[in-house]
mmCIF file of C-alpha atoms in Angstrom:
data_model
loop_
_atom_site.group_PDB
_atom_site.id
_atom_site.type_symbol
_atom_site.label_atom_id
_atom_site.label_comp_id
_atom_site.label_asym_id
_atom_site.label_seq_id
_atom_site.Cartn_x
_atom_site.Cartn_y
_atom_site.Cartn_z
ATOM 1 C CA MET A 1 195.821 153.113 99.131
ATOM 2 C CA ARG A 2 194.344 156.760 98.886
ATOM 3 C CA LEU A 3 193.829 156.424 95.046
ATOM 4 C CA PHE A 4 191.549 153.607 95.398
ATOM 5 C CA THR A 5 189.811 155.552 97.842
ATOM 6 C CA ILE A 6 189.010 158.329 95.227
ATOM 7 C CA MET A 7 188.283 155.906 92.648
ATOM 8 C CA VAL A 8 185.275 154.226 94.754
ATOM 9 C CA GLY A 9 184.545 157.557 96.145
ATOM 10 C CA LEU A 10 184.134 158.655 92.158
ATOM 11 C CA ALA A 11 182.385 155.319 91.186
ATOM 12 C CA VAL A 12 179.431 155.724 93.657
ATOM 13 C CA ALA A 13 178.966 159.149 92.798
ATOM 14 C CA ALA A 14 178.196 158.438 89.217
ATOM 15 C CA LEU A 15 176.071 155.349 90.462
ATOM 16 C CA ILE A 16 174.096 157.897 91.938
ATOM 17 C CA ILE A 17 174.069 160.350 89.479
ATOM 18 C CA VAL A 18 173.019 157.680 87.269
ATOM 19 C CA ALA A 19 169.756 156.732 89.188
ATOM 20 C CA LEU A 20 169.152 159.876 89.472
ATOM 21 C CA ALA A 21 169.338 160.893 85.762
ATOM 22 C CA ALA A 22 167.193 158.086 85.271
ATOM 23 C CA PRO A 23 163.143 157.883 84.350
ATOM 24 C CA ALA A 24 161.240 156.669 87.121
ATOM 25 C CA LEU A 25 159.830 153.321 86.049
ATOM 26 C CA GLY A 26 156.001 152.950 87.352
ATOM 27 C CA ALA A 27 154.555 149.168 87.824
ATOM 28 C CA PRO A 28 152.533 148.313 84.895
ATOM 29 C CA ALA A 29 149.652 148.799 86.823
ATOM 30 C CA ASP A 30 149.914 152.508 87.153
ATOM 31 C CA ASP A 31 151.216 152.628 83.831
ATOM 32 C CA GLU A 32 147.970 151.650 83.024
ATOM 33 C CA ALA A 33 146.123 153.595 85.343
ATOM 34 C CA VAL A 34 148.125 157.087 84.385
ATOM 35 C CA PHE A 35 147.183 155.907 80.631
ATOM 36 C CA LEU A 36 143.763 155.490 81.563
ATOM 37 C CA SER A 37 143.686 159.341 83.097
ATOM 38 C CA MET A 38 145.305 160.688 80.076
ATOM 39 C CA VAL A 39 142.702 158.940 77.570
ATOM 40 C CA ASN A 40 139.788 160.423 79.765
ATOM 41 C CA ASP A 41 141.117 163.451 80.199
ATOM 42 C CA ALA A 42 141.277 163.717 75.903
ATOM 43 C CA ARG A 43 138.247 162.516 75.905
ATOM 44 C CA VAL A 44 136.501 165.037 78.085
ATOM 45 C CA GLU A 45 138.855 168.124 75.919
ATOM 46 C CA GLU A 46 136.597 166.964 73.000
ATOM 47 C CA GLY A 47 133.276 166.729 75.025
ATOM 48 C CA LEU A 48 133.273 162.650 74.910
ATOM 49 C CA SER A 49 132.077 160.714 78.765
ATOM 50 C CA PRO A 50 135.206 159.353 79.997
ATOM 51 C CA ILE A 51 135.889 155.658 79.517
ATOM 52 C CA LEU A 52 135.664 153.064 82.698
ATOM 53 C CA ARG A 53 137.842 150.324 83.599
ATOM 54 C CA ASN A 54 136.638 147.044 83.119
ATOM 55 C CA HIS A 55 138.565 144.224 84.911
ATOM 56 C CA GLU A 56 138.134 141.743 83.019
ATOM 57 C CA LEU A 57 138.980 143.420 79.653
ATOM 58 C CA GLU A 58 141.964 144.433 81.734
ATOM 59 C CA ALA A 59 143.118 140.730 82.810
ATOM 60 C CA GLU A 60 142.795 140.057 78.658
ATOM 61 C CA ALA A 61 145.102 143.142 77.646
ATOM 62 C CA ARG A 62 147.708 142.294 80.324
ATOM 63 C CA SER A 63 147.778 138.709 79.179
ATOM 64 C CA TRP A 64 147.611 139.575 75.298
ATOM 65 C CA SER A 65 150.911 141.961 76.449
ATOM 66 C CA GLN A 66 151.895 139.290 77.659
ATOM 67 C CA VAL A 67 152.172 137.068 74.883
ATOM 68 C CA MET A 68 153.529 139.765 72.926
ATOM 69 C CA ALA A 69 156.607 140.257 74.656
ATOM 70 C CA ASP A 70 157.134 136.709 75.080
ATOM 71 C CA ARG A 71 156.853 136.326 71.501
ATOM 72 C CA GLY A 72 158.637 139.473 70.749
ATOM 73 C CA GLU A 73 156.389 141.148 68.416
ATOM 74 C CA ILE A 74 152.563 143.126 68.200
ATOM 75 C CA PHE A 75 150.358 141.611 66.486
ATOM 76 C CA HIS A 76 146.464 141.748 67.472
ATOM 77 C CA ALA A 77 144.825 138.754 68.265
ATOM 78 C CA PRO A 78 141.748 137.135 66.380
ATOM 79 C CA GLY A 79 138.560 138.346 66.929
ATOM 80 C CA GLU A 80 136.820 135.336 68.654
ATOM 81 C CA THR A 81 139.765 135.632 71.062
ATOM 82 C CA ILE A 82 138.398 139.565 71.790
ATOM 83 C CA VAL A 83 134.943 138.790 71.336
ATOM 84 C CA ASN A 84 135.540 135.859 73.889
ATOM 85 C CA GLY A 85 132.138 134.660 74.309
ATOM 86 C CA ARG A 86 130.560 137.996 75.157
ATOM 87 C CA ASP A 87 126.917 138.793 74.909
ATOM 88 C CA HIS A 88 125.373 142.565 74.411
ATOM 89 C CA TRP A 89 128.327 144.412 72.310
ATOM 90 C CA ALA A 90 127.862 146.735 69.275
ATOM 91 C CA TRP A 91 131.370 147.349 68.992
ATOM 92 C CA MET A 92 134.746 145.916 70.237
ATOM 93 C CA GLY A 93 138.431 147.276 69.226
ATOM 94 C CA GLU A 94 142.028 146.602 69.838
ATOM 95 C CA ASN A 95 145.597 148.699 70.250
ATOM 96 C CA VAL A 96 148.435 147.398 70.125
ATOM 97 C CA GLY A 97 151.613 148.820 70.765
ATOM 98 C CA VAL A 98 155.466 148.570 71.936
ATOM 99 C CA GLY A 99 157.658 151.666 72.734
ATOM 100 C CA PRO A 100 160.109 152.956 75.684
ATOM 101 C CA LEU A 101 159.331 152.313 79.023
ATOM 102 C CA ASP A 102 157.496 155.689 79.376
ATOM 103 C CA VAL A 103 153.563 156.052 79.662
ATOM 104 C CA GLU A 104 153.391 159.794 77.982
ATOM 105 C CA VAL A 105 155.499 158.605 74.841
ATOM 106 C CA MET A 106 153.104 155.482 74.137
ATOM 107 C CA PHE A 107 150.239 157.789 74.982
ATOM 108 C CA ASP A 108 151.518 160.082 72.609
ATOM 109 C CA ALA A 109 151.996 157.718 70.138
ATOM 110 C CA PHE A 110 148.944 156.173 70.098
ATOM 111 C CA MET A 111 146.871 159.461 69.397
ATOM 112 C CA ALA A 112 149.246 160.890 66.926
ATOM 113 C CA SER A 113 147.676 157.450 64.893
ATOM 114 C CA PRO A 114 144.106 158.524 63.388
ATOM 115 C CA PRO A 115 143.263 154.249 63.606
ATOM 116 C CA HIS A 116 144.756 154.171 67.070
ATOM 117 C CA ARG A 117 143.863 158.024 68.174
ATOM 118 C CA GLU A 118 139.586 156.392 66.721
ATOM 119 C CA GLN A 119 139.445 153.896 68.682
ATOM 120 C CA VAL A 120 140.354 155.170 72.011
ATOM 121 C CA MET A 121 138.275 158.728 71.217
ATOM 122 C CA ARG A 122 135.059 156.701 69.190
ATOM 123 C CA PRO A 123 132.216 158.263 71.174
ATOM 124 C CA TYR A 124 130.509 155.274 72.145
ATOM 125 C CA ALA A 125 133.272 153.292 73.417
ATOM 126 C CA ARG A 126 132.668 152.863 77.234
ATOM 127 C CA LEU A 127 134.224 149.861 78.725
ATOM 128 C CA VAL A 128 138.196 149.461 78.202
ATOM 129 C CA GLY A 129 140.547 147.155 79.781
ATOM 130 C CA ILE A 130 144.510 148.731 79.238
ATOM 131 C CA GLY A 131 146.909 146.100 79.666
ATOM 132 C CA VAL A 132 150.920 146.972 80.519
ATOM 133 C CA VAL A 133 153.765 144.587 80.605
ATOM 134 C CA HIS A 134 157.122 145.559 80.891
ATOM 135 C CA GLN A 135 159.472 142.964 79.394
ATOM 136 C CA ASP A 136 163.388 142.874 78.012
ATOM 137 C CA GLY A 137 163.313 147.118 78.411
ATOM 138 C CA ARG A 138 160.205 147.693 76.569
ATOM 139 C CA MET A 139 156.505 149.007 77.524
ATOM 140 C CA TRP A 140 154.260 145.973 75.448
ATOM 141 C CA MET A 141 150.777 147.791 75.394
ATOM 142 C CA THR A 142 147.092 145.976 74.624
ATOM 143 C CA HIS A 143 143.627 148.284 74.905
ATOM 144 C CA ARG A 144 140.204 146.533 74.825
ATOM 145 C CA LEU A 145 137.993 148.219 73.961
ATOM 146 C CA LEU A 146 133.868 147.811 74.660
ATOM 147 C CA GLU A 147 130.696 149.967 73.424
ATOM 148 C CA PRO A 148 127.648 147.381 74.656
ATOM 149 C CA SER A 149 124.895 147.306 73.263
ATOM 150 C CA LYS A 150 122.841 147.520 76.293
ATOM 151 C CA PRO A 151 123.394 149.433 79.854
ATOM 152 C CA ILE A 152 126.363 148.811 81.215
ATOM 153 C CA ILE A 153 124.579 147.819 84.995
ATOM 154 C CA GLY A 154 126.181 144.600 86.417
ATOM 155 C CA LEU A 155 128.864 144.749 84.500
ATOM 156 C CA TRP A 156 132.428 144.783 86.594
ATOM 157 C CA PHE A 157 134.113 148.114 85.946
ATOM 158 C CA ASP A 158 135.576 151.234 88.043
ATOM 159 C CA ASN A 159 135.061 154.581 87.815
ATOM 160 C CA PRO A 160 138.176 156.444 86.402
ATOM 161 C CA LYS A 161 137.444 159.141 88.747
ATOM 162 C CA ARG A 162 137.567 157.598 91.994
#
């Protein structure tokens, strides 16, 4: 009986140690906010304006991340899907990626890739939707970026500094 009690105690201690050593897993929306903050910090460091969160682009990015996660592969959305009947845009871009459940690792990977970095650091990109899905132990991510051809007044967005 005493051996059993010791074994149970050791098992509980091991579980506690594993739980404490495991990285904290944020909710997808938290990861989106952290990623946007990291992007804006990088933009400001280079003298660029922060990019604004757009709920419509965000919903589309989340949806696309889910499509990729369900298929188990990354791929870009067709151009007509990204444009989605929008008027008044000068440029639109998309980044897609998959990696560990660590937003900092994902940020570093995107920023280490010149074409992906160029997208998020584009000087006139003003709006972004970042969509994160956690599935099968991986983080699936899509960024939809937009450079409006007209002022952005009236679009539904949040100032990231609120």
